[in-house]
């Protein structure tokens, strides 16, 4: 078996230009204050697009053996190998920095996936199955696409800004820039219908003449990268209560109710074999007087220390601050696992009623939670919360874990035309159906984070990413609740201290340590959902034809009462509580060029972190959808 994937992904941000205005009045007057324009060095955005083809070839085989009359074993294996002749454009600067090229792809990589399945039917009412195997597939091509788009050599950009004194500046110090080009870029004729559609020719020439900096940010995959795969182990059992099974212990009136129930049990354990993670390979550990440096709570510090060369030398810093640009590299990681257990009970009654009761339990830990919905290397690297290593997302509870989920379904199907005595054969297959779907599930986990208040590669953690798992000092033995110094944390004022302590109490956060990913928090509130479907079959225009009218009512609870059926959550999966800066032993911010980090200085408490907001994506609203279907 073979599969060809041909990708052309035109993702060149700001290739049509992005204007910024300081006010509505400036917009109306055509007075732009900034223009960001990035494009392929050729001026044609297609030349910077990800354009590549790869093939997946597969060989597989299996055999089934009857070990006994009611016991069957199936074993097999699948072998996938990848072929691609396309490579990202070579960035020699990246190669010089990292010692390997940015041209690695799927080419030449393979995965062998053995699998086994056992089926046992000891009775006619019990069926048990178990299996294990290695599984791969569904690889997110977005991260390989990023390595083709973000090579650091294909695109250039300019950023033109208006200064307070009326002059213009190009922030990249492009030598071709002139005040006339700045005026052409930011003084706009809003009466011209082509304004905002065409980039001024002078700006296009400026961008085309821009020199691609050797430090341009680059995305790549590590040459040793392996195709992601998971080991899966499952056990499933199905029990169908046979007719008459309750005769020995239940009264006669209860036996019809107890018969014909079906119980299903499913358990799945997944262990990552080859996973996925991202690091900024340009980040360098902070070295002072020959020693690696750490934050007060034990995290690795990378070199983000500013200041002059003389200041850094006087402080004994021998490492190199690489600046804000990054080399984001995808590599294989072997951490990740999940437990999922499900139970369901179903029954169909002769009067047309169908019932289902279900419960599912999840326990999921992963490394890169952001991979579920991220689309750029920046979001894949920076979305999740980092732990003891600020340069990589922490291992812990997955963003989308739903610890407990209860489901209820009730259906009623009946031909009401026949019940009302309509015996015409055109009405014999026309049913009325009512289906009610209910669900109660746990809220999503919350990962509480703090950030370096400095933009880019901040001096506290030394990496260009925003989310770091929160450290909570121990307030339990603090004799003075108003003391701004708690353990090795100093709060900038009493209001910040009070707000932080209230948040710790509200969410029941563990104290005296780093709060783990999704750990120690009062998870988001439980979610209650109830949907209703009403369907009616009607005769068609001709014999044998049928018309179906369907009403889908989503979130019935909210239709009945606008305070029911709403989804309230505490912000994002990563909720920023505070900003953390390095401070001296006296609790003052570390001066420019100083690597001192005796304490944390906590500032900028985020009030939104303790406020529940109603989901704005429509899930907290009721909706009615009407569908008409004609069958012939």
Coordinates of C-alpha atoms in Angstrom, one line a residue:
X1 CA 0.0 0.0 0.0
X2 CA 1.2 3.5 -0.8
X3 CA 0.1 7.0 0.0
X4 CA 1.2 10.3 -1.5
X5 CA 0.9 13.5 0.3
X6 CA 1.4 16.7 -1.7
X7 CA 1.5 19.9 0.5
X8 CA 1.5 23.5 -0.6
X9 CA 1.1 25.6 2.5
X10 CA 1.2 29.4 1.9
X11 CA 1.8 30.7 5.4
X12 CA 3.8 33.9 5.1
X13 CA 2.4 36.3 7.8
X14 CA 2.1 39.9 7.0
X15 CA 2.8 39.3 3.3
X16 CA -0.2 41.6 2.5
X17 CA 1.1 44.1 5.1
X18 CA -0.3 44.9 8.6
X19 CA -1.1 48.6 9.5
X20 CA -1.5 49.9 13.0
X21 CA -3.3 53.1 14.0
X22 CA -3.3 54.7 17.4
X23 CA -6.9 55.8 17.2
X24 CA -10.1 55.8 15.1
X25 CA -9.4 59.4 14.2
X26 CA -5.9 58.4 12.8
X27 CA -7.6 55.7 10.8
X28 CA -10.1 58.1 9.3
X29 CA -7.3 60.5 8.5
X30 CA -5.1 57.8 6.9
X31 CA -2.4 58.5 9.5
X32 CA -0.9 55.0 10.2
X33 CA 1.6 54.7 13.0
X34 CA 3.2 51.4 11.9
X35 CA 3.5 49.1 8.9
X36 CA 4.8 45.6 9.1
X37 CA 5.5 44.0 5.8
X38 CA 7.2 40.6 5.4
X39 CA 7.4 38.5 2.2
X40 CA 9.7 36.2 0.3
X41 CA 12.9 37.8 -0.7
X42 CA 11.7 37.6 -4.3
X43 CA 8.5 39.6 -3.5
X44 CA 6.4 36.5 -4.5
X45 CA 5.0 34.9 -1.3
X46 CA 4.7 31.6 -3.1
X47 CA 8.5 31.4 -3.1
X48 CA 8.4 31.2 0.7
X49 CA 5.6 28.7 1.0
X50 CA 6.0 25.1 2.2
X51 CA 5.9 23.1 -1.0
X52 CA 6.9 19.4 -0.7
X53 CA 5.8 15.8 -1.4
X54 CA 6.3 12.7 0.7
X55 CA 5.2 9.1 0.3
X56 CA 4.3 6.5 3.0
X57 CA 4.8 2.9 1.9
X58 CA 3.2 0.1 3.9
X59 CA 3.6 -3.6 4.2
X60 CA 1.4 -5.6 6.5
X61 CA 0.3 -9.1 7.2
X62 CA -1.6 -11.1 9.8
X63 CA -2.7 -14.6 10.7
X64 CA -5.6 -15.9 12.8
X65 CA -5.3 -19.1 14.8
X66 CA -8.1 -20.9 16.6
X67 CA -6.6 -22.0 19.9
X68 CA -9.8 -23.6 21.0
X69 CA -13.4 -23.7 19.9
X70 CA -14.2 -20.4 21.6
X71 CA -10.7 -18.9 21.7
X72 CA -9.1 -17.1 18.7
X73 CA -5.7 -15.4 18.4
X74 CA -4.8 -12.9 15.7
X75 CA -1.2 -11.7 15.3
X76 CA 0.2 -9.3 12.7
X77 CA 2.6 -6.5 11.9
X78 CA 2.7 -3.4 9.8
X79 CA 5.8 -1.7 8.5
X80 CA 5.7 1.9 7.2
X81 CA 8.6 3.7 5.6
X82 CA 8.7 7.3 4.4
X83 CA 10.3 8.7 1.2
X84 CA 10.7 12.3 0.2
X85 CA 13.0 14.0 -2.3
X86 CA 12.2 17.5 -1.1
X87 CA 14.2 19.4 1.4
X88 CA 13.9 22.8 3.1
X89 CA 16.2 25.5 1.8
X90 CA 19.6 25.2 3.5
X91 CA 20.4 27.8 6.1
X92 CA 24.2 27.8 6.6
X93 CA 24.0 30.1 9.6
X94 CA 21.8 27.5 11.4
X95 CA 24.2 24.7 10.5
X96 CA 27.1 26.7 11.8
X97 CA 25.3 27.4 15.1
X98 CA 23.9 23.9 15.7
X99 CA 26.2 21.5 14.0
X100 CA 23.5 19.9 11.9
X101 CA 21.4 21.2 9.0
X102 CA 17.8 22.4 8.9
X103 CA 17.0 20.1 6.0
X104 CA 15.9 16.9 7.9
X105 CA 12.5 15.6 6.8
X106 CA 10.5 12.3 7.0
X107 CA 12.7 10.8 4.3
X108 CA 14.3 7.5 5.3
X109 CA 12.4 7.1 8.5
X110 CA 10.4 4.0 9.3
X111 CA 8.3 2.3 12.0
X112 CA 7.6 -1.4 12.6
X113 CA 4.3 -2.0 14.4
X114 CA 3.6 -5.5 15.8
X115 CA 0.1 -6.2 17.0
X116 CA -1.9 -9.1 18.6
X117 CA -5.6 -9.6 19.5
X118 CA -7.3 -12.3 21.6
X119 CA -11.0 -13.1 21.4
X120 CA -12.7 -15.4 23.9
X121 CA -16.4 -16.3 24.0
X122 CA -16.8 -18.6 27.0
X123 CA -20.7 -18.4 26.8
X124 CA -23.3 -17.1 24.4
X125 CA -23.8 -14.1 26.7
X126 CA -20.2 -13.1 27.4
X127 CA -17.6 -11.9 25.0
X128 CA -14.1 -10.9 26.1
X129 CA -11.3 -9.3 23.9
X130 CA -7.8 -8.2 24.7
X131 CA -5.0 -6.9 22.6
X132 CA -1.8 -4.9 22.3
X133 CA 0.2 -3.3 19.6
X134 CA 2.2 -0.4 18.4
X135 CA 0.3 2.3 16.4
X136 CA 1.4 5.2 14.3
X137 CA -0.2 7.6 11.9
X138 CA -2.0 10.9 11.8
X139 CA 1.2 12.8 11.9
X140 CA 0.6 16.6 12.2
X141 CA 2.3 17.8 9.0
X142 CA 2.2 21.3 10.3
X143 CA 5.5 20.9 12.1
X144 CA 7.4 19.6 9.1
X145 CA 5.7 22.3 7.0
X146 CA 7.1 24.9 9.4
X147 CA 10.7 23.7 8.6
X148 CA 10.0 24.4 4.9
X149 CA 8.4 27.9 5.6
X150 CA 10.7 29.2 8.3
X151 CA 14.2 28.5 7.1
X152 CA 15.6 31.8 8.0
X153 CA 16.8 32.4 4.4
X154 CA 13.7 32.7 2.2
X155 CA 11.8 35.8 3.6
X156 CA 12.7 39.3 4.7
X157 CA 10.7 42.0 6.4
X158 CA 10.5 45.7 7.2
X159 CA 8.8 47.5 10.0
X160 CA 8.2 51.3 9.5
X161 CA 7.1 53.4 12.4
X162 CA 6.1 57.0 12.9
X163 CA 8.0 58.8 15.8
X164 CA 6.5 61.3 18.1
X165 CA 8.5 64.1 16.4
X166 CA 6.9 63.3 13.0
X167 CA 9.9 61.5 11.7
X168 CA 9.9 57.9 10.4
X169 CA 12.2 55.0 11.2
X170 CA 12.7 51.5 9.9
X171 CA 13.4 49.3 13.0
X172 CA 15.7 46.9 11.1
X173 CA 18.0 49.8 10.2
X174 CA 17.6 49.0 6.5
X175 CA 20.2 51.2 4.7
X176 CA 17.9 51.9 1.8
X177 CA 15.3 53.5 4.0
X178 CA 14.5 57.2 3.5
X179 CA 12.0 59.6 5.1
X180 CA 10.2 59.7 1.7
X181 CA 9.6 55.9 1.9
X182 CA 8.3 56.3 5.4
X183 CA 5.9 59.0 4.3
X184 CA 4.7 56.8 1.4
X185 CA 4.1 53.9 3.8
X186 CA 2.3 55.7 6.6
X187 CA 0.5 58.7 5.0
X188 CA -2.4 57.0 3.3
X189 CA -5.0 58.2 0.9
X190 CA -8.1 56.6 2.4
X191 CA -10.2 57.9 -0.6
X192 CA -8.2 55.7 -3.0
X193 CA -10.0 52.3 -3.3
X194 CA -6.6 50.5 -3.7
X195 CA -5.4 51.7 -0.3
X196 CA -4.9 48.8 2.1
X197 CA -4.9 46.5 -1.0
X198 CA -1.6 47.5 -2.5
X199 CA 1.8 47.9 -0.7
X200 CA 3.5 51.1 -1.9
X201 CA 6.1 50.2 -4.5
X202 CA 8.8 52.0 -2.5
X203 CA 8.1 49.8 0.5
X204 CA 8.2 46.7 -1.7
X205 CA 11.6 47.7 -3.0
X206 CA 12.7 48.3 0.6
X207 CA 11.6 44.9 1.6
X208 CA 13.1 43.3 -1.5
X209 CA 16.5 45.0 -0.8
X210 CA 16.5 44.0 2.9
X211 CA 19.4 41.8 3.9
X212 CA 18.3 38.6 5.6
X213 CA 20.0 38.7 9.0
X214 CA 22.2 35.7 9.8
X215 CA 20.4 35.4 13.2
X216 CA 17.0 35.0 11.6
X217 CA 14.7 32.5 13.5
X218 CA 14.7 29.0 12.0
X219 CA 12.5 25.9 12.5
X220 CA 13.8 22.4 11.9
X221 CA 13.5 18.8 13.0
X222 CA 16.4 17.0 14.7
X223 CA 18.2 14.5 12.4
X224 CA 17.6 11.7 15.0
X225 CA 13.8 12.4 15.0
X226 CA 11.6 9.3 14.9
X227 CA 8.1 8.8 13.6
X228 CA 5.7 9.3 16.5
X229 CA 4.1 6.0 17.8
X230 CA 2.2 4.7 20.8
X231 CA 1.9 1.3 22.5
X232 CA -1.8 0.6 23.1
X233 CA -3.2 -2.2 25.4
X234 CA -6.9 -2.8 25.6
X235 CA -9.4 -5.0 27.3
X236 CA -13.1 -5.1 26.4
X237 CA -15.9 -7.2 27.7
X238 CA -19.6 -7.4 26.7
X239 CA -22.2 -9.1 28.9
X240 CA -25.8 -9.5 27.6
X241 CA -28.3 -10.7 30.3
X242 CA -30.1 -13.7 28.7
X243 CA -33.8 -14.1 28.9
X244 CA -34.9 -15.6 32.2
X245 CA -31.6 -15.0 34.1
X246 CA -33.4 -13.2 37.0
X247 CA -35.9 -16.0 37.7
X248 CA -34.0 -17.3 40.7
X249 CA -33.9 -14.1 42.7
X250 CA -36.3 -11.5 41.4
X251 CA -40.1 -11.3 41.7
X252 CA -42.1 -12.0 38.6
X253 CA -43.1 -8.4 38.0
X254 CA -39.4 -7.3 38.0
X255 CA -38.1 -9.9 35.6
X256 CA -39.2 -8.2 32.3
X257 CA -37.4 -5.1 33.5
X258 CA -34.1 -6.9 34.3
X259 CA -33.9 -9.0 31.2
X260 CA -32.1 -8.0 28.0
X261 CA -29.7 -5.4 29.4
X262 CA -26.3 -5.2 27.8
X263 CA -23.2 -4.2 29.8
X264 CA -20.0 -3.1 28.0
X265 CA -16.7 -2.6 29.7
X266 CA -13.7 -1.0 27.9
X267 CA -10.2 -0.2 29.3
X268 CA -7.4 1.2 27.2
X269 CA -3.9 2.0 28.3
X270 CA -1.6 4.0 26.0
X271 CA 2.1 4.5 26.5
X272 CA 4.1 6.8 24.2
X273 CA 6.9 5.0 22.4
X274 CA 8.2 7.9 20.3
X275 CA 6.6 11.2 21.1
X276 CA 7.1 14.8 20.2
X277 CA 8.7 17.8 21.9
X278 CA 10.2 21.2 21.0
X279 CA 13.2 23.2 22.3
X280 CA 14.9 26.4 21.4
X281 CA 18.3 25.1 20.5
X282 CA 19.7 28.6 20.5
X283 CA 19.1 29.0 24.3
X284 CA 22.3 28.6 26.3
X285 CA 22.6 27.9 30.1
X286 CA 23.6 30.9 32.1
X287 CA 27.2 30.4 33.4
X288 CA 28.6 32.7 36.1
X289 CA 32.2 32.2 37.3
X290 CA 32.2 28.8 35.8
X291 CA 29.0 27.7 37.5
X292 CA 25.5 27.0 36.0
X293 CA 22.8 29.2 37.5
X294 CA 19.4 28.3 38.8
X295 CA 16.3 30.2 40.0
X296 CA 15.5 30.3 43.7
X297 CA 13.1 27.3 43.3
X298 CA 15.6 25.2 41.3
X299 CA 14.9 25.9 37.6
X300 CA 17.6 26.0 35.0
X301 CA 18.5 29.6 34.1
X302 CA 19.4 30.4 30.5
X303 CA 21.3 33.4 29.4
X304 CA 18.9 36.3 28.8
X305 CA 21.0 38.8 30.8
X306 CA 21.2 42.2 29.1
X307 CA 23.6 45.0 29.7
X308 CA 26.9 46.0 28.1
X309 CA 29.8 43.6 27.5
X310 CA 31.7 45.3 30.4
X311 CA 28.8 44.8 32.8
X312 CA 28.5 41.2 31.9
X313 CA 32.2 40.6 32.2
X314 CA 32.3 42.3 35.6
X315 CA 29.5 40.0 36.8
X316 CA 31.6 36.9 35.7
X317 CA 29.2 35.9 32.9
X318 CA 30.9 33.6 30.4
X319 CA 27.9 32.3 28.5
X320 CA 26.3 34.0 25.5
X321 CA 23.0 35.7 25.3
X322 CA 21.8 34.7 21.8
X323 CA 19.2 37.5 21.6
X324 CA 15.4 37.1 21.2
X325 CA 15.5 35.0 18.0
X326 CA 15.2 31.2 18.4
X327 CA 16.0 28.0 16.6
X328 CA 12.9 25.9 17.4
X329 CA 13.6 22.2 16.8
X330 CA 11.2 19.3 17.0
X331 CA 12.7 16.1 18.5
X332 CA 11.5 12.7 19.8
X333 CA 10.5 12.3 23.5
X334 CA 9.3 9.1 25.2
X335 CA 7.1 10.5 27.9
X336 CA 3.3 10.3 27.8
X337 CA 0.6 7.9 28.9
X338 CA -3.1 7.6 29.3
X339 CA -5.6 5.4 31.1
X340 CA -9.2 5.3 29.9
X341 CA -12.0 3.2 31.4
X342 CA -15.6 3.1 30.2
X343 CA -18.8 1.4 31.3
X344 CA -22.1 1.5 29.4
X345 CA -25.5 -0.1 30.1
X346 CA -28.0 -0.3 27.2
X347 CA -31.5 -1.7 26.8
X348 CA -34.1 -1.7 24.1
X349 CA -37.8 -2.2 25.1
X350 CA -40.6 -3.6 23.0
X351 CA -42.6 -0.4 23.4
X352 CA -39.9 1.6 21.4
X353 CA -37.9 3.0 24.3
X354 CA -34.1 2.8 24.2
X355 CA -31.9 3.6 27.1
X356 CA -28.1 4.1 27.6
X357 CA -26.2 4.9 30.7
X358 CA -22.5 5.5 30.4
X359 CA -19.5 6.5 32.4
X360 CA -15.9 7.2 31.3
X361 CA -12.8 7.9 33.4
X362 CA -9.6 9.5 32.0
X363 CA -6.1 10.0 33.4
X364 CA -3.8 11.5 30.8
X365 CA -0.3 12.9 31.1
X366 CA 1.6 14.3 28.2
X367 CA 4.6 16.5 27.3
X368 CA 3.3 18.8 24.5
X369 CA -0.4 19.6 25.2
X370 CA -0.3 22.4 22.7
X371 CA 0.2 20.0 19.8
X372 CA -3.6 19.4 19.9
X373 CA -4.4 22.8 18.5
X374 CA -1.2 24.7 17.7
X375 CA -0.3 25.5 14.1
X376 CA 3.1 27.2 14.2
X377 CA 6.4 26.3 15.7
X378 CA 6.0 29.3 18.0
X379 CA 2.7 28.0 19.4
X380 CA 3.9 24.4 19.5
X381 CA 7.0 25.6 21.5
X382 CA 5.4 28.3 23.6
X383 CA 1.8 27.3 24.3
X384 CA 2.4 24.9 27.2
X385 CA 3.8 25.6 30.6
X386 CA 7.5 24.9 31.3
X387 CA 8.7 23.4 34.6
X388 CA 12.2 22.9 36.0
X389 CA 13.6 23.3 32.5
X390 CA 12.1 26.6 31.2
X391 CA 13.1 25.6 27.6
X392 CA 10.6 22.7 27.3
X393 CA 7.0 22.1 28.2
X394 CA 6.6 20.3 31.5
X395 CA 5.3 16.7 31.6
X396 CA 2.0 16.4 33.4
X397 CA -1.8 16.4 33.1
X398 CA -3.0 17.0 29.6
X399 CA -5.0 20.1 28.8
X400 CA -8.0 18.3 27.5
X401 CA -8.3 15.6 30.1
X402 CA -11.9 15.0 31.2
X403 CA -11.5 13.1 34.5
X404 CA -15.1 12.0 34.8
X405 CA -17.8 11.9 32.2
X406 CA -21.4 10.6 32.7
X407 CA -23.7 10.1 29.7
X408 CA -27.4 9.4 29.4
X409 CA -29.4 8.7 26.3
X410 CA -33.1 8.0 26.1
X411 CA -34.9 7.4 22.8
X412 CA -38.4 6.7 21.8
X413 CA -39.4 5.4 18.3
X414 CA -42.9 4.8 17.3
X415 CA -45.2 4.8 14.3
X416 CA -47.8 7.1 15.6
X417 CA -49.8 7.0 12.3
X418 CA -50.5 3.3 12.9
X419 CA -51.3 4.0 16.6
X420 CA -54.0 6.4 15.4
X421 CA -55.4 3.8 13.1
X422 CA -54.0 4.9 9.7
X423 CA -53.4 1.6 7.9
X424 CA -52.5 3.0 4.5
X425 CA -49.3 1.2 3.3
X426 CA -47.7 4.5 2.5
X427 CA -47.6 5.2 6.3
X428 CA -46.3 1.8 7.5
X429 CA -42.6 2.9 7.7
X430 CA -43.1 6.5 9.0
X431 CA -41.7 6.8 12.5
X432 CA -41.7 9.5 15.1
X433 CA -38.4 9.6 17.1
X434 CA -37.5 11.5 20.3
X435 CA -33.9 11.3 21.4
X436 CA -32.6 13.0 24.6
X437 CA -28.8 13.2 25.1
X438 CA -27.5 14.2 28.5
X439 CA -23.9 14.6 29.7
X440 CA -22.2 15.7 32.9
X441 CA -18.4 16.0 32.7
X442 CA -15.6 17.3 34.8
X443 CA -14.1 20.7 33.9
X444 CA -10.8 21.0 32.2
X445 CA -7.6 21.1 34.3
X446 CA -5.9 24.4 35.0
X447 CA -2.2 24.9 34.9
X448 CA -1.3 28.0 36.9
X449 CA 1.7 29.9 35.4
X450 CA 3.9 32.9 35.9
X451 CA 5.8 34.8 33.3
X452 CA 8.9 36.9 33.0
X453 CA 7.7 40.5 32.7
X454 CA 10.4 41.3 30.1
X455 CA 9.5 40.6 26.5
X456 CA 11.6 38.3 24.3
X457 CA 14.4 36.4 26.0
X458 CA 13.8 37.7 29.6
X459 CA 16.5 37.7 32.2
X460 CA 14.7 35.6 34.8
X461 CA 14.4 32.3 32.8
X462 CA 16.5 33.3 29.7
X463 CA 14.1 31.8 27.2
X464 CA 11.7 33.4 24.7
X465 CA 8.4 31.8 25.9
X466 CA 5.7 33.0 28.3
X467 CA 4.4 30.3 30.5
X468 CA 6.3 28.9 33.5
X469 CA 4.6 26.7 36.2
X470 CA 3.7 28.8 39.2
X471 CA 5.8 28.7 42.4
X472 CA 3.7 29.2 45.5
X473 CA 5.5 30.2 48.7
X474 CA 4.5 28.7 52.0
X475 CA 2.0 30.9 53.8
X476 CA 1.0 28.4 56.4
X477 CA 3.7 29.2 59.0
X478 CA 4.0 32.9 58.2
X479 CA 3.5 34.8 61.5
X480 CA 2.8 38.1 59.7
X481 CA 0.2 37.8 56.9
X482 CA 1.1 41.3 55.8
X483 CA 4.8 40.7 55.4
X484 CA 5.8 41.2 51.7
X485 CA 8.6 38.7 52.1
X486 CA 7.5 35.1 52.2
X487 CA 10.2 32.5 51.9
X488 CA 12.3 33.5 48.9
X489 CA 9.5 35.6 47.3
X490 CA 9.0 39.3 47.7
X491 CA 5.7 40.9 46.7
X492 CA 5.9 44.4 45.2
X493 CA 3.0 45.7 47.3
X494 CA 0.3 44.7 49.8
X495 CA -2.4 44.5 47.1
X496 CA -0.4 42.0 45.0
X497 CA 0.2 39.9 48.2
X498 CA -3.5 39.9 49.2
X499 CA -4.7 39.0 45.7
X500 CA -2.2 36.2 45.4
X501 CA -3.1 34.7 48.8
X502 CA -6.8 34.8 47.9
X503 CA -6.0 32.9 44.7
X504 CA -4.0 30.3 46.6
X505 CA -7.0 29.8 48.9
X506 CA -9.6 29.8 46.2
X507 CA -8.0 27.1 44.2
X508 CA -6.5 25.1 47.0
X509 CA -3.0 25.4 45.5
X510 CA -0.1 23.4 47.2
X511 CA 2.3 25.7 49.0
X512 CA 6.1 25.7 49.3
X513 CA 6.8 24.3 45.9
X514 CA 6.1 24.5 42.1
X515 CA 2.5 23.7 41.2
X516 CA 2.6 20.9 38.7
X517 CA 1.0 21.0 35.2
X518 CA -2.8 20.7 35.8
X519 CA -2.0 19.7 39.5
X520 CA -3.3 21.0 42.7
X521 CA -6.0 23.2 41.3
X522 CA -9.7 23.4 41.8
X523 CA -10.4 22.4 38.2
X524 CA -13.0 24.3 36.2
X525 CA -16.6 23.7 37.2
X526 CA -18.5 20.7 36.1
X527 CA -20.4 21.0 32.8
X528 CA -24.0 20.0 32.2
X529 CA -25.3 19.5 28.7
X530 CA -28.7 18.3 27.5
X531 CA -29.7 18.1 23.8
X532 CA -32.9 17.0 22.2
X533 CA -33.7 15.7 18.7
X534 CA -37.2 15.3 17.3
X535 CA -37.6 13.6 13.9
X536 CA -40.8 12.9 12.0
X537 CA -41.0 10.7 8.9
X538 CA -43.7 11.9 6.4
X539 CA -44.9 10.5 3.1
X540 CA -43.1 11.5 -0.1
X541 CA -44.6 12.8 -3.3
X542 CA -44.5 9.2 -4.8
X543 CA -44.9 5.7 -3.5
X544 CA -41.6 4.6 -2.0
X545 CA -40.4 8.1 -1.3
X546 CA -40.0 9.5 2.2
X547 CA -39.6 13.0 3.7
X548 CA -37.9 13.4 7.1
X549 CA -38.3 16.6 9.2
X550 CA -35.7 16.9 12.0
X551 CA -35.4 19.4 14.9
X552 CA -32.1 19.5 16.7
X553 CA -32.2 21.5 19.9
X554 CA -28.8 22.0 21.4
X555 CA -28.5 23.0 25.0
X556 CA -32.1 22.5 26.0
X557 CA -31.4 23.6 29.6
X558 CA -30.4 27.1 28.4
X559 CA -33.6 27.2 26.3
X560 CA -35.6 26.6 29.4
X561 CA -33.6 28.9 31.7
X562 CA -30.8 31.3 30.6
X563 CA -28.9 30.5 33.8
X564 CA -28.8 26.8 33.0
X565 CA -26.5 25.0 30.6
X566 CA -23.8 27.6 30.6
X567 CA -20.1 26.8 30.5
X568 CA -18.0 28.9 32.9
X569 CA -14.2 28.5 33.1
X570 CA -11.3 30.2 34.7
X571 CA -9.6 31.4 31.5
X572 CA -7.2 29.2 29.4
X573 CA -5.7 25.9 30.2
X574 CA -2.6 27.9 31.3
X575 CA -3.8 30.7 33.7
X576 CA -1.2 33.4 34.4
X577 CA -1.4 34.4 38.0
X578 CA 1.7 36.6 38.5
X579 CA 4.9 37.9 36.9
X580 CA 8.3 36.8 38.4
X581 CA 11.5 38.8 38.2
X582 CA 14.9 38.0 39.6
X583 CA 15.7 40.1 42.7
X584 CA 18.5 40.7 45.2
X585 CA 18.5 39.4 48.7
X586 CA 16.9 42.7 49.7
X587 CA 14.0 42.0 47.4
X588 CA 14.8 44.7 44.9
X589 CA 14.9 44.0 41.1
X590 CA 18.3 42.8 39.9
X591 CA 20.0 45.6 38.1
X592 CA 20.7 45.6 34.3
X593 CA 23.6 43.3 33.5
X594 CA 23.4 41.4 36.8
X595 CA 22.8 37.7 37.0
X596 CA 21.8 37.9 40.7
X597 CA 18.6 35.9 41.5
X598 CA 18.5 35.4 45.2
X599 CA 14.7 35.9 45.3
X600 CA 11.7 36.2 43.1
X601 CA 10.0 39.6 42.9
X602 CA 6.2 39.1 42.2
X603 CA 4.4 41.8 40.3
X604 CA 1.4 42.3 38.0
X605 CA -1.2 40.0 39.5
X606 CA -3.7 39.0 36.9
X607 CA -7.3 39.6 38.3
X608 CA -8.8 37.6 35.4
X609 CA -7.2 34.4 36.8
X610 CA -9.8 34.3 39.6
X611 CA -12.8 35.3 37.5
X612 CA -15.0 32.7 35.8
X613 CA -16.0 33.7 32.3
X614 CA -18.8 32.3 30.2
X615 CA -17.7 30.4 27.1
X616 CA -18.1 32.7 24.1
X617 CA -17.9 30.1 21.3
X618 CA -21.6 29.3 21.3
X619 CA -21.5 26.3 23.7
X620 CA -23.2 28.3 26.4
X621 CA -26.1 29.2 24.1
X622 CA -29.1 27.3 22.9
X623 CA -29.7 26.7 19.3
X624 CA -32.3 25.0 17.1
X625 CA -31.4 23.5 13.8
X626 CA -34.2 22.4 11.4
X627 CA -33.3 19.9 8.6
X628 CA -35.5 18.6 5.8
X629 CA -34.5 15.4 4.0
X630 CA -36.1 13.7 1.1
X631 CA -35.4 10.1 0.3
X632 CA -36.3 8.3 -2.9

